C-alpha atoms as an extended CHARMM CRD file, in Angstrom:
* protein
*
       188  EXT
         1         1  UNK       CA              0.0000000000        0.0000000000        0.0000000000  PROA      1               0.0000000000
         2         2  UNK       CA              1.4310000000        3.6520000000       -0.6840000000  PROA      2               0.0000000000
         3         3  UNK       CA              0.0850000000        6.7570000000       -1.1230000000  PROA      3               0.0000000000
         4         4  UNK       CA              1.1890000000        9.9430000000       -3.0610000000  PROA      4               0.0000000000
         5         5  UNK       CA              3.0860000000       13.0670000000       -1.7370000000  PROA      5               0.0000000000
         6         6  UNK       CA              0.4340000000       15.8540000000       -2.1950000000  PROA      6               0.0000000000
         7         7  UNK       CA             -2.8810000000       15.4960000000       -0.5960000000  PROA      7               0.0000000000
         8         8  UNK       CA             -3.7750000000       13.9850000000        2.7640000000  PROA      8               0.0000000000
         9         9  UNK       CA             -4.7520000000       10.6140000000        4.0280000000  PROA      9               0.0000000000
        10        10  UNK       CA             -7.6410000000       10.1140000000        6.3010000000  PROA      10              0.0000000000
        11        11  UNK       CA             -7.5830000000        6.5340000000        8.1410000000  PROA      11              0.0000000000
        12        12  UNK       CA            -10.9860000000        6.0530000000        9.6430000000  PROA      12              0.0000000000
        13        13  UNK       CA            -10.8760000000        2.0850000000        9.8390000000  PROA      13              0.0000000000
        14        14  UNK       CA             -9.8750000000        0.0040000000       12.5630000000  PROA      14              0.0000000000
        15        15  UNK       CA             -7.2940000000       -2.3980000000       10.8560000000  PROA      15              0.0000000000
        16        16  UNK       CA             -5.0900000000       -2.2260000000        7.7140000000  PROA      16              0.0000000000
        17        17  UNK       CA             -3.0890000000       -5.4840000000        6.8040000000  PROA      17              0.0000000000
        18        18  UNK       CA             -1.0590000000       -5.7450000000        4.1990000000  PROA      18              0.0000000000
        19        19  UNK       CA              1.4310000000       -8.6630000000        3.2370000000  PROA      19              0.0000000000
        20        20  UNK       CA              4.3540000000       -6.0930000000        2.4930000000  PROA      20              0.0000000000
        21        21  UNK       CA              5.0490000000       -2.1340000000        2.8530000000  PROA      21              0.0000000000
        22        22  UNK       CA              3.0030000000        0.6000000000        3.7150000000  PROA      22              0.0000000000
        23        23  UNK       CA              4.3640000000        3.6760000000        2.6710000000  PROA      23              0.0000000000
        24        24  UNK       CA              2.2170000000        6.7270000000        3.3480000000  PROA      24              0.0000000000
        25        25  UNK       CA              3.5280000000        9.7720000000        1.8140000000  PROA      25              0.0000000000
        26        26  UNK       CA              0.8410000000       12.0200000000        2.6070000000  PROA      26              0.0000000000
        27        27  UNK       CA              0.1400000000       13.1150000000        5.9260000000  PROA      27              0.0000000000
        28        28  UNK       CA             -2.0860000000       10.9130000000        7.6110000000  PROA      28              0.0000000000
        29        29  UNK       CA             -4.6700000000       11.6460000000        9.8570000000  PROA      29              0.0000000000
        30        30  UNK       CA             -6.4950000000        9.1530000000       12.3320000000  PROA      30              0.0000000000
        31        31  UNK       CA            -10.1310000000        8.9700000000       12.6380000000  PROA      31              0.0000000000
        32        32  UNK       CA            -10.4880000000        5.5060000000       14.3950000000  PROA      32              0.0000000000
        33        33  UNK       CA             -8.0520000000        3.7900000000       16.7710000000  PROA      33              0.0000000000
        34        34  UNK       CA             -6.2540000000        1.8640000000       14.7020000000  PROA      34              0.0000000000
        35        35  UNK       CA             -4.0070000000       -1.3400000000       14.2440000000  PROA      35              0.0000000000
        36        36  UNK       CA             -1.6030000000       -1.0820000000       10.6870000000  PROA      36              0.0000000000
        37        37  UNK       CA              0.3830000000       -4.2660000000       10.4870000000  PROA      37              0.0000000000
        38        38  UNK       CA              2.3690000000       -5.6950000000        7.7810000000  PROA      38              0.0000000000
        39        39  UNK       CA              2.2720000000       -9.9820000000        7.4430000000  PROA      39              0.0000000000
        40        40  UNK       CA              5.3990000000      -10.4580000000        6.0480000000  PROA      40              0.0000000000
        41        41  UNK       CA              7.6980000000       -7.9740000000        7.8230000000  PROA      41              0.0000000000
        42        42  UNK       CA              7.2180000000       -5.0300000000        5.0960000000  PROA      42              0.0000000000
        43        43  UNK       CA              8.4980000000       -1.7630000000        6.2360000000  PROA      43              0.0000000000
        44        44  UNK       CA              5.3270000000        0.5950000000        7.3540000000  PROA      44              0.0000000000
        45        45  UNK       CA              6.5490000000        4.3120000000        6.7520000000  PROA      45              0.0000000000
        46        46  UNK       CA              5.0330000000        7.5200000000        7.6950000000  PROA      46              0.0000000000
        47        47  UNK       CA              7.4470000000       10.0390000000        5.1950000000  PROA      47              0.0000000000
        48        48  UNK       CA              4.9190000000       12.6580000000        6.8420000000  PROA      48              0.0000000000
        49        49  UNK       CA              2.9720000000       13.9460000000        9.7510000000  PROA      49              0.0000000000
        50        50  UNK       CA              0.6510000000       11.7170000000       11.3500000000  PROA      50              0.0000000000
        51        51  UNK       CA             -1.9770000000       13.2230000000       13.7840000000  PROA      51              0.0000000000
        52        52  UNK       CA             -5.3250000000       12.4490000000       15.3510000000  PROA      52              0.0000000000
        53        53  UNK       CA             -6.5660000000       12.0420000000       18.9120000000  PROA      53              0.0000000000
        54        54  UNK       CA             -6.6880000000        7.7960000000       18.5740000000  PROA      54              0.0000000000
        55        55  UNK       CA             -4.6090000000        5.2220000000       19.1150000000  PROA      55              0.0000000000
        56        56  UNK       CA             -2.5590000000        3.8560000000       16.6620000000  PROA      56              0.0000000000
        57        57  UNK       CA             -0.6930000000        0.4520000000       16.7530000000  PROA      57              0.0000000000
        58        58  UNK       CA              1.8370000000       -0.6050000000       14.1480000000  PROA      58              0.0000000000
        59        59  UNK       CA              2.8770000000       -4.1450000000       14.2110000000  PROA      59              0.0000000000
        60        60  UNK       CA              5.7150000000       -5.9450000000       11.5340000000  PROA      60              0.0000000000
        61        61  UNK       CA              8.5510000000       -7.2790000000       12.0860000000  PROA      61              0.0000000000
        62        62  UNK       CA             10.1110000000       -4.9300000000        9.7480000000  PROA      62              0.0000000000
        63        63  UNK       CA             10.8240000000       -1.1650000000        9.9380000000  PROA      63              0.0000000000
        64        64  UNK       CA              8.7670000000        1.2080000000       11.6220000000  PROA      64              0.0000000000
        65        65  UNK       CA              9.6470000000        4.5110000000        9.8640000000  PROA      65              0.0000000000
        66        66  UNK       CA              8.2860000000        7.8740000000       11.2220000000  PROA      66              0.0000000000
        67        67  UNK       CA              9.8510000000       10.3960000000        9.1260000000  PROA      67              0.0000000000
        68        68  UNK       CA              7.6770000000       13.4630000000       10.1460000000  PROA      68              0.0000000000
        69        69  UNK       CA              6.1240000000       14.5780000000       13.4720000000  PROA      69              0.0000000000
        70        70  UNK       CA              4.2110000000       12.7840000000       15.3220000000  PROA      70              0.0000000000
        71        71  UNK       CA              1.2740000000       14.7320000000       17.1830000000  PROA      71              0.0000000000
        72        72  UNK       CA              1.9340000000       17.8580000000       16.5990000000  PROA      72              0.0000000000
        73        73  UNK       CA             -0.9570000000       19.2220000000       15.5910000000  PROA      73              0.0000000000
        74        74  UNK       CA             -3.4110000000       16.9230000000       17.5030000000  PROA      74              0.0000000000
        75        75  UNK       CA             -1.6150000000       13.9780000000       20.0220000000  PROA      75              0.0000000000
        76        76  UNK       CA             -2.3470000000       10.8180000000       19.4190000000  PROA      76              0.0000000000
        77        77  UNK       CA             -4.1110000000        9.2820000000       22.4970000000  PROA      77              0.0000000000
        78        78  UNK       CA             -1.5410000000        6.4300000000       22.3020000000  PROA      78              0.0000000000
        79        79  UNK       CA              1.2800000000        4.8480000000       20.0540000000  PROA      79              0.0000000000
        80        80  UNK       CA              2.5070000000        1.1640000000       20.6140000000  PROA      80              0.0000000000
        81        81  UNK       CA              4.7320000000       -0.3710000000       18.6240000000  PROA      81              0.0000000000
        82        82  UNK       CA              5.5400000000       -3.7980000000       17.4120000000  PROA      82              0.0000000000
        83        83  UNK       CA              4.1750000000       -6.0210000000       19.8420000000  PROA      83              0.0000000000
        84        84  UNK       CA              6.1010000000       -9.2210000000       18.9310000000  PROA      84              0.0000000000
        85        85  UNK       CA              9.4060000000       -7.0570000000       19.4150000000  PROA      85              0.0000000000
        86        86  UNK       CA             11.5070000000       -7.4170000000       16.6700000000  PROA      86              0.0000000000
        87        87  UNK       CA             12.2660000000       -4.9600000000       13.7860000000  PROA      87              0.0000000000
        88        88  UNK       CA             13.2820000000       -1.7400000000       14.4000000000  PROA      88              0.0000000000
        89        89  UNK       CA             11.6530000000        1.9050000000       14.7280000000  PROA      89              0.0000000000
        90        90  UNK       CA             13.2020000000        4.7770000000       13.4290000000  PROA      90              0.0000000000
        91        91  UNK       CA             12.5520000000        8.6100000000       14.6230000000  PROA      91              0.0000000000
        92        92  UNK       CA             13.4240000000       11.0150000000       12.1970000000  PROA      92              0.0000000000
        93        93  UNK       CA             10.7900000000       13.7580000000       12.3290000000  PROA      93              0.0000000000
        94        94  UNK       CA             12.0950000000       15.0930000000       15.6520000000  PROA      94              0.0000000000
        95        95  UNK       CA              9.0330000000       14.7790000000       17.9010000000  PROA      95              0.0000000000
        96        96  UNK       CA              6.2300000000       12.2270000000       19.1670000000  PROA      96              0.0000000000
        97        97  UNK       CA              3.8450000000       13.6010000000       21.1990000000  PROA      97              0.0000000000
        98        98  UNK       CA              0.6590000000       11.6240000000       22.1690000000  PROA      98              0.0000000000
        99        99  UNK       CA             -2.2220000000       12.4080000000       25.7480000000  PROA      99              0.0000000000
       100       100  UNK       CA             -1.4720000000        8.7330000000       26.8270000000  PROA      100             0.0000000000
       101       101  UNK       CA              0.9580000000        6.0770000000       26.9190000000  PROA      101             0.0000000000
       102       102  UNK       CA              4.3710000000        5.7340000000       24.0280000000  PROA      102             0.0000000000
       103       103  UNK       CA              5.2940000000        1.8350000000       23.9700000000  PROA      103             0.0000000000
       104       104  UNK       CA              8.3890000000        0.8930000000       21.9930000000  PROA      104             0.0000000000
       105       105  UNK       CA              8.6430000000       -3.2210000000       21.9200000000  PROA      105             0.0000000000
       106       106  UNK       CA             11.4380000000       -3.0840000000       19.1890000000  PROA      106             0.0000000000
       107       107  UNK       CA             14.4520000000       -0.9510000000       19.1640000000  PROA      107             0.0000000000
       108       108  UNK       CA             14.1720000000        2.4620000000       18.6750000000  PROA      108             0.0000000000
       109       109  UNK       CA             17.3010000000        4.4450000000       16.4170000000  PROA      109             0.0000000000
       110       110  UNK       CA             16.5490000000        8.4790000000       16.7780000000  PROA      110             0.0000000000
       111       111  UNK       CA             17.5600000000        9.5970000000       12.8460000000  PROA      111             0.0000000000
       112       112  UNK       CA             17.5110000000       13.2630000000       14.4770000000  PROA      112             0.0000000000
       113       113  UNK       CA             17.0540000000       15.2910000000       17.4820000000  PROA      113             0.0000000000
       114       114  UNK       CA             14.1520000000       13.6230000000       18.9790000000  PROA      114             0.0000000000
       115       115  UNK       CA             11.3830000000       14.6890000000       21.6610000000  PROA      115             0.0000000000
       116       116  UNK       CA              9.1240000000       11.5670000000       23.2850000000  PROA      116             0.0000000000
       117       117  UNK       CA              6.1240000000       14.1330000000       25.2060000000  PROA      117             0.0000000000
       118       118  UNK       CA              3.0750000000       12.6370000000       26.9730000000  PROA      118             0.0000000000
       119       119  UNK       CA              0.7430000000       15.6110000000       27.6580000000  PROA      119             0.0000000000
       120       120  UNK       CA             -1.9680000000       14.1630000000       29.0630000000  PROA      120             0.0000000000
       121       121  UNK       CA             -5.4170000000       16.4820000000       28.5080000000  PROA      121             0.0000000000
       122       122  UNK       CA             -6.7550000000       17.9780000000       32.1260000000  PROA      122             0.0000000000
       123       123  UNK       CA            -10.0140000000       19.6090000000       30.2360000000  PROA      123             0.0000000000
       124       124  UNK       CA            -11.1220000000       16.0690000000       28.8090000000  PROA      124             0.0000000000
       125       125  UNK       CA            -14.2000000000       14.2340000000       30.7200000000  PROA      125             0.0000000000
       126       126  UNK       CA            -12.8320000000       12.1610000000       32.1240000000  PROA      126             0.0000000000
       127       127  UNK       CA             -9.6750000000       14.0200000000       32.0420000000  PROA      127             0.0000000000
       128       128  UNK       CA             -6.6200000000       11.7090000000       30.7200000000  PROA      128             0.0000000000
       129       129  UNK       CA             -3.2570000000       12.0600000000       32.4430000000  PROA      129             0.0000000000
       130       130  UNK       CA              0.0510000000       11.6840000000       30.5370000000  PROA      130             0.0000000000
       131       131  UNK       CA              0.9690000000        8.3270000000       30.0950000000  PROA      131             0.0000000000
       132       132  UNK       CA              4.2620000000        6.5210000000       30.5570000000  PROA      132             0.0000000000
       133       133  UNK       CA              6.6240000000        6.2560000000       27.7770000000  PROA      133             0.0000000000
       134       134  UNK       CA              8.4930000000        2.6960000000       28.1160000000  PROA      134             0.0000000000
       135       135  UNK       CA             11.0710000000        1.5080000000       25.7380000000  PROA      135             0.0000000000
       136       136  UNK       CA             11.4200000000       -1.8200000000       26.1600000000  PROA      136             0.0000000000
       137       137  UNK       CA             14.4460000000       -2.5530000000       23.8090000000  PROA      137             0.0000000000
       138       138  UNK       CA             17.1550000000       -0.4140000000       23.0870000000  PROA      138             0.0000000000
       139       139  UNK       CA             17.3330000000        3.1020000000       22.4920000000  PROA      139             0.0000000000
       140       140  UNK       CA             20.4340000000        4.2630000000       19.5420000000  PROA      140             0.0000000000
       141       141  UNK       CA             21.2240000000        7.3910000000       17.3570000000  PROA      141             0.0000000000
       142       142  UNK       CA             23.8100000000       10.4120000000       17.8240000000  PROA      142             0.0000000000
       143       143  UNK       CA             21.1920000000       12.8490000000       18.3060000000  PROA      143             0.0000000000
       144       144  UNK       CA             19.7450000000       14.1130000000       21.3180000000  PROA      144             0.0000000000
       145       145  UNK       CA             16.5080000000       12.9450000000       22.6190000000  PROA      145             0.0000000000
       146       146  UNK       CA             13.8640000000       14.4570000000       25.9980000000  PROA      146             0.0000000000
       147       147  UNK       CA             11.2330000000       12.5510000000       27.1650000000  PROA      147             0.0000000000
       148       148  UNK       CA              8.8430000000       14.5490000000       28.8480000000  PROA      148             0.0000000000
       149       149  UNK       CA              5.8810000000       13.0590000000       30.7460000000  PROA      149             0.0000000000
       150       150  UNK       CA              4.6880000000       13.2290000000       34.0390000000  PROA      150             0.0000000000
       151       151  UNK       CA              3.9130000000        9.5880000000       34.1150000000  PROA      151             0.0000000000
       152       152  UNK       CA              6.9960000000        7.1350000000       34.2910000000  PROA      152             0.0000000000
       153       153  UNK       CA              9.7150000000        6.7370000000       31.9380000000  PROA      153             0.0000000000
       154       154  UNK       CA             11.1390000000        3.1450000000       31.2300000000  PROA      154             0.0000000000
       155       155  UNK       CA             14.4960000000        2.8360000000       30.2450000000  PROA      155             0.0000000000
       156       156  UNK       CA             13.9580000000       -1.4370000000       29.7840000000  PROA      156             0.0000000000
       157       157  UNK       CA             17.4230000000       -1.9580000000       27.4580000000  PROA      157             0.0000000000
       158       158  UNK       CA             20.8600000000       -0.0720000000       26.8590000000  PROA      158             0.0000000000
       159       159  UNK       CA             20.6250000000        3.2950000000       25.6720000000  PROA      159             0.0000000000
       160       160  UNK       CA             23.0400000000        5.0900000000       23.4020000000  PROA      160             0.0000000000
       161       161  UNK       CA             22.0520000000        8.7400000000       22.4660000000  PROA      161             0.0000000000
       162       162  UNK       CA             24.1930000000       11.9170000000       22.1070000000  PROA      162             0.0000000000
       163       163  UNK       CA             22.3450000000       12.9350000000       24.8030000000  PROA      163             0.0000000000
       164       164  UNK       CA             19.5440000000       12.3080000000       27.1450000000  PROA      164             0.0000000000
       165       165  UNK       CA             17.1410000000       14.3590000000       29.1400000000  PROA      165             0.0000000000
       166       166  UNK       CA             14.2420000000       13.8130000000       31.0410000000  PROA      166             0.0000000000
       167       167  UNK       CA             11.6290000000       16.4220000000       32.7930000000  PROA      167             0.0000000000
       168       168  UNK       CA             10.9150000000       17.1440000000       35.9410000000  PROA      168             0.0000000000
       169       169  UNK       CA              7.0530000000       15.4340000000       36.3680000000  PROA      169             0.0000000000
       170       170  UNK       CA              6.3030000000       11.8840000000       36.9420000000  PROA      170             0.0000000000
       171       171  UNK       CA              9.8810000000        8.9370000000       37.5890000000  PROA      171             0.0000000000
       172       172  UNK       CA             12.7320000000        7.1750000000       35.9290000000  PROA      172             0.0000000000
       173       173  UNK       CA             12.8390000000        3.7840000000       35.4140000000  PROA      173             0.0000000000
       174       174  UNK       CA             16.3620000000        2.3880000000       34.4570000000  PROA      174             0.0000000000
       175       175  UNK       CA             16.1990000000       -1.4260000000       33.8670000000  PROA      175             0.0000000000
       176       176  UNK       CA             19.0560000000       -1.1560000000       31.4320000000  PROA      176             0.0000000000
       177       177  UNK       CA             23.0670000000       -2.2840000000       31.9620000000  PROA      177             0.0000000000
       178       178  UNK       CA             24.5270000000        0.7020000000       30.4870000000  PROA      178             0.0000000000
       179       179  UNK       CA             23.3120000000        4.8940000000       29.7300000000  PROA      179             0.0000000000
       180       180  UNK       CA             26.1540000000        6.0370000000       27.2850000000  PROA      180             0.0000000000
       181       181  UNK       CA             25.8970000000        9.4240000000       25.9700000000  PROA      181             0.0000000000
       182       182  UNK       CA             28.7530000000       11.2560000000       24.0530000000  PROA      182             0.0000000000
       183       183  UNK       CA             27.4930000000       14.4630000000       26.2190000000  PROA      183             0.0000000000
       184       184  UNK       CA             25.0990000000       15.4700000000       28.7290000000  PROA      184             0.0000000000
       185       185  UNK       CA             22.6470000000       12.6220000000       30.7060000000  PROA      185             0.0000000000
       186       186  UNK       CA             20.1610000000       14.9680000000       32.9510000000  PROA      186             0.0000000000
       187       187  UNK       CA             17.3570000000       13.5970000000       35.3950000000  PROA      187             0.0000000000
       188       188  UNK       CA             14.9720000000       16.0710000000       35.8830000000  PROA      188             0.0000000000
Protein backbone atom coordinates (compact mmCIF):
# COMPACT_ATOMS: atom_id res chain seq x y z
CA UNK A 1 0.00 0.00 0.00
CA UNK A 2 1.43 3.65 -0.68
CA UNK A 3 0.09 6.76 -1.12
CA UNK A 4 1.19 9.94 -3.06
CA UNK A 5 3.09 13.07 -1.74
CA UNK A 6 0.43 15.85 -2.19
CA UNK A 7 -2.88 15.50 -0.60
CA UNK A 8 -3.77 13.99 2.76
CA UNK A 9 -4.75 10.61 4.03
CA UNK A 10 -7.64 10.11 6.30
CA UNK A 11 -7.58 6.53 8.14
CA UNK A 12 -10.99 6.05 9.64
CA UNK A 13 -10.88 2.09 9.84
CA UNK A 14 -9.87 0.00 12.56
CA UNK A 15 -7.29 -2.40 10.86
CA UNK A 16 -5.09 -2.23 7.71
CA UNK A 17 -3.09 -5.48 6.80
CA UNK A 18 -1.06 -5.75 4.20
CA UNK A 19 1.43 -8.66 3.24
CA UNK A 20 4.35 -6.09 2.49
CA UNK A 21 5.05 -2.13 2.85
CA UNK A 22 3.00 0.60 3.72
CA UNK A 23 4.36 3.68 2.67
CA UNK A 24 2.22 6.73 3.35
CA UNK A 25 3.53 9.77 1.81
CA UNK A 26 0.84 12.02 2.61
CA UNK A 27 0.14 13.11 5.93
CA UNK A 28 -2.09 10.91 7.61
CA UNK A 29 -4.67 11.65 9.86
CA UNK A 30 -6.49 9.15 12.33
CA UNK A 31 -10.13 8.97 12.64
CA UNK A 32 -10.49 5.51 14.40
CA UNK A 33 -8.05 3.79 16.77
CA UNK A 34 -6.25 1.86 14.70
CA UNK A 35 -4.01 -1.34 14.24
CA UNK A 36 -1.60 -1.08 10.69
CA UNK A 37 0.38 -4.27 10.49
CA UNK A 38 2.37 -5.69 7.78
CA UNK A 39 2.27 -9.98 7.44
CA UNK A 40 5.40 -10.46 6.05
CA UNK A 41 7.70 -7.97 7.82
CA UNK A 42 7.22 -5.03 5.10
CA UNK A 43 8.50 -1.76 6.24
CA UNK A 44 5.33 0.60 7.35
CA UNK A 45 6.55 4.31 6.75
CA UNK A 46 5.03 7.52 7.70
CA UNK A 47 7.45 10.04 5.20
CA UNK A 48 4.92 12.66 6.84
CA UNK A 49 2.97 13.95 9.75
CA UNK A 50 0.65 11.72 11.35
CA UNK A 51 -1.98 13.22 13.78
CA UNK A 52 -5.32 12.45 15.35
CA UNK A 53 -6.57 12.04 18.91
CA UNK A 54 -6.69 7.80 18.57
CA UNK A 55 -4.61 5.22 19.12
CA UNK A 56 -2.56 3.86 16.66
CA UNK A 57 -0.69 0.45 16.75
CA UNK A 58 1.84 -0.61 14.15
CA UNK A 59 2.88 -4.14 14.21
CA UNK A 60 5.71 -5.95 11.53
CA UNK A 61 8.55 -7.28 12.09
CA UNK A 62 10.11 -4.93 9.75
CA UNK A 63 10.82 -1.16 9.94
CA UNK A 64 8.77 1.21 11.62
CA UNK A 65 9.65 4.51 9.86
CA UNK A 66 8.29 7.87 11.22
CA UNK A 67 9.85 10.40 9.13
CA UNK A 68 7.68 13.46 10.15
CA UNK A 69 6.12 14.58 13.47
CA UNK A 70 4.21 12.78 15.32
CA UNK A 71 1.27 14.73 17.18
CA UNK A 72 1.93 17.86 16.60
CA UNK A 73 -0.96 19.22 15.59
CA UNK A 74 -3.41 16.92 17.50
CA UNK A 75 -1.61 13.98 20.02
CA UNK A 76 -2.35 10.82 19.42
CA UNK A 77 -4.11 9.28 22.50
CA UNK A 78 -1.54 6.43 22.30
CA UNK A 79 1.28 4.85 20.05
CA UNK A 80 2.51 1.16 20.61
CA UNK A 81 4.73 -0.37 18.62
CA UNK A 82 5.54 -3.80 17.41
CA UNK A 83 4.17 -6.02 19.84
CA UNK A 84 6.10 -9.22 18.93
CA UNK A 85 9.41 -7.06 19.42
CA UNK A 86 11.51 -7.42 16.67
CA UNK A 87 12.27 -4.96 13.79
CA UNK A 88 13.28 -1.74 14.40
CA UNK A 89 11.65 1.91 14.73
CA UNK A 90 13.20 4.78 13.43
CA UNK A 91 12.55 8.61 14.62
CA UNK A 92 13.42 11.01 12.20
CA UNK A 93 10.79 13.76 12.33
CA UNK A 94 12.09 15.09 15.65
CA UNK A 95 9.03 14.78 17.90
CA UNK A 96 6.23 12.23 19.17
CA UNK A 97 3.84 13.60 21.20
CA UNK A 98 0.66 11.62 22.17
CA UNK A 99 -2.22 12.41 25.75
CA UNK A 100 -1.47 8.73 26.83
CA UNK A 101 0.96 6.08 26.92
CA UNK A 102 4.37 5.73 24.03
CA UNK A 103 5.29 1.83 23.97
CA UNK A 104 8.39 0.89 21.99
CA UNK A 105 8.64 -3.22 21.92
CA UNK A 106 11.44 -3.08 19.19
CA UNK A 107 14.45 -0.95 19.16
CA UNK A 108 14.17 2.46 18.68
CA UNK A 109 17.30 4.44 16.42
CA UNK A 110 16.55 8.48 16.78
CA UNK A 111 17.56 9.60 12.85
CA UNK A 112 17.51 13.26 14.48
CA UNK A 113 17.05 15.29 17.48
CA UNK A 114 14.15 13.62 18.98
CA UNK A 115 11.38 14.69 21.66
CA UNK A 116 9.12 11.57 23.29
CA UNK A 117 6.12 14.13 25.21
CA UNK A 118 3.08 12.64 26.97
CA UNK A 119 0.74 15.61 27.66
CA UNK A 120 -1.97 14.16 29.06
CA UNK A 121 -5.42 16.48 28.51
CA UNK A 122 -6.75 17.98 32.13
CA UNK A 123 -10.01 19.61 30.24
CA UNK A 124 -11.12 16.07 28.81
CA UNK A 125 -14.20 14.23 30.72
CA UNK A 126 -12.83 12.16 32.12
CA UNK A 127 -9.67 14.02 32.04
CA UNK A 128 -6.62 11.71 30.72
CA UNK A 129 -3.26 12.06 32.44
CA UNK A 130 0.05 11.68 30.54
CA UNK A 131 0.97 8.33 30.09
CA UNK A 132 4.26 6.52 30.56
CA UNK A 133 6.62 6.26 27.78
CA UNK A 134 8.49 2.70 28.12
CA UNK A 135 11.07 1.51 25.74
CA UNK A 136 11.42 -1.82 26.16
CA UNK A 137 14.45 -2.55 23.81
CA UNK A 138 17.16 -0.41 23.09
CA UNK A 139 17.33 3.10 22.49
CA UNK A 140 20.43 4.26 19.54
CA UNK A 141 21.22 7.39 17.36
CA UNK A 142 23.81 10.41 17.82
CA UNK A 143 21.19 12.85 18.31
CA UNK A 144 19.75 14.11 21.32
CA UNK A 145 16.51 12.95 22.62
CA UNK A 146 13.86 14.46 26.00
CA UNK A 147 11.23 12.55 27.17
CA UNK A 148 8.84 14.55 28.85
CA UNK A 149 5.88 13.06 30.75
CA UNK A 150 4.69 13.23 34.04
CA UNK A 151 3.91 9.59 34.12
CA UNK A 152 7.00 7.14 34.29
CA UNK A 153 9.71 6.74 31.94
CA UNK A 154 11.14 3.14 31.23
CA UNK A 155 14.50 2.84 30.24
CA UNK A 156 13.96 -1.44 29.78
CA UNK A 157 17.42 -1.96 27.46
CA UNK A 158 20.86 -0.07 26.86
CA UNK A 159 20.62 3.29 25.67
CA UNK A 160 23.04 5.09 23.40
CA UNK A 161 22.05 8.74 22.47
CA UNK A 162 24.19 11.92 22.11
CA UNK A 163 22.35 12.93 24.80
CA UNK A 164 19.54 12.31 27.15
CA UNK A 165 17.14 14.36 29.14
CA UNK A 166 14.24 13.81 31.04
CA UNK A 167 11.63 16.42 32.79
CA UNK A 168 10.91 17.14 35.94
CA UNK A 169 7.05 15.43 36.37
CA UNK A 170 6.30 11.88 36.94
CA UNK A 171 9.88 8.94 37.59
CA UNK A 172 12.73 7.17 35.93
CA UNK A 173 12.84 3.78 35.41
CA UNK A 174 16.36 2.39 34.46
CA UNK A 175 16.20 -1.43 33.87
CA UNK A 176 19.06 -1.16 31.43
CA UNK A 177 23.07 -2.28 31.96
CA UNK A 178 24.53 0.70 30.49
CA UNK A 179 23.31 4.89 29.73
CA UNK A 180 26.15 6.04 27.28
CA UNK A 181 25.90 9.42 25.97
CA UNK A 182 28.75 11.26 24.05
CA UNK A 183 27.49 14.46 26.22
CA UNK A 184 25.10 15.47 28.73
CA UNK A 185 22.65 12.62 30.71
CA UNK A 186 20.16 14.97 32.95
CA UNK A 187 17.36 13.60 35.40
CA UNK A 188 14.97 16.07 35.88
Amino acid sequence: LTTDGPGTVQINATTVTTSGAQTYNDALTLLKNTTLASTASGDISFNSTVDGAKTLTVNTAGNTNFNGMVGNTVALMSLTTDGAGAGVTNVNGGLVKTLSTQTYNDAVVVGANAIFRSVGDALAAPAIPAGDIKFSKTLDGAFTVDVNTAGNTLFNDNVNVAQLTTDGPGTVQINATTVTTSGAQTYN
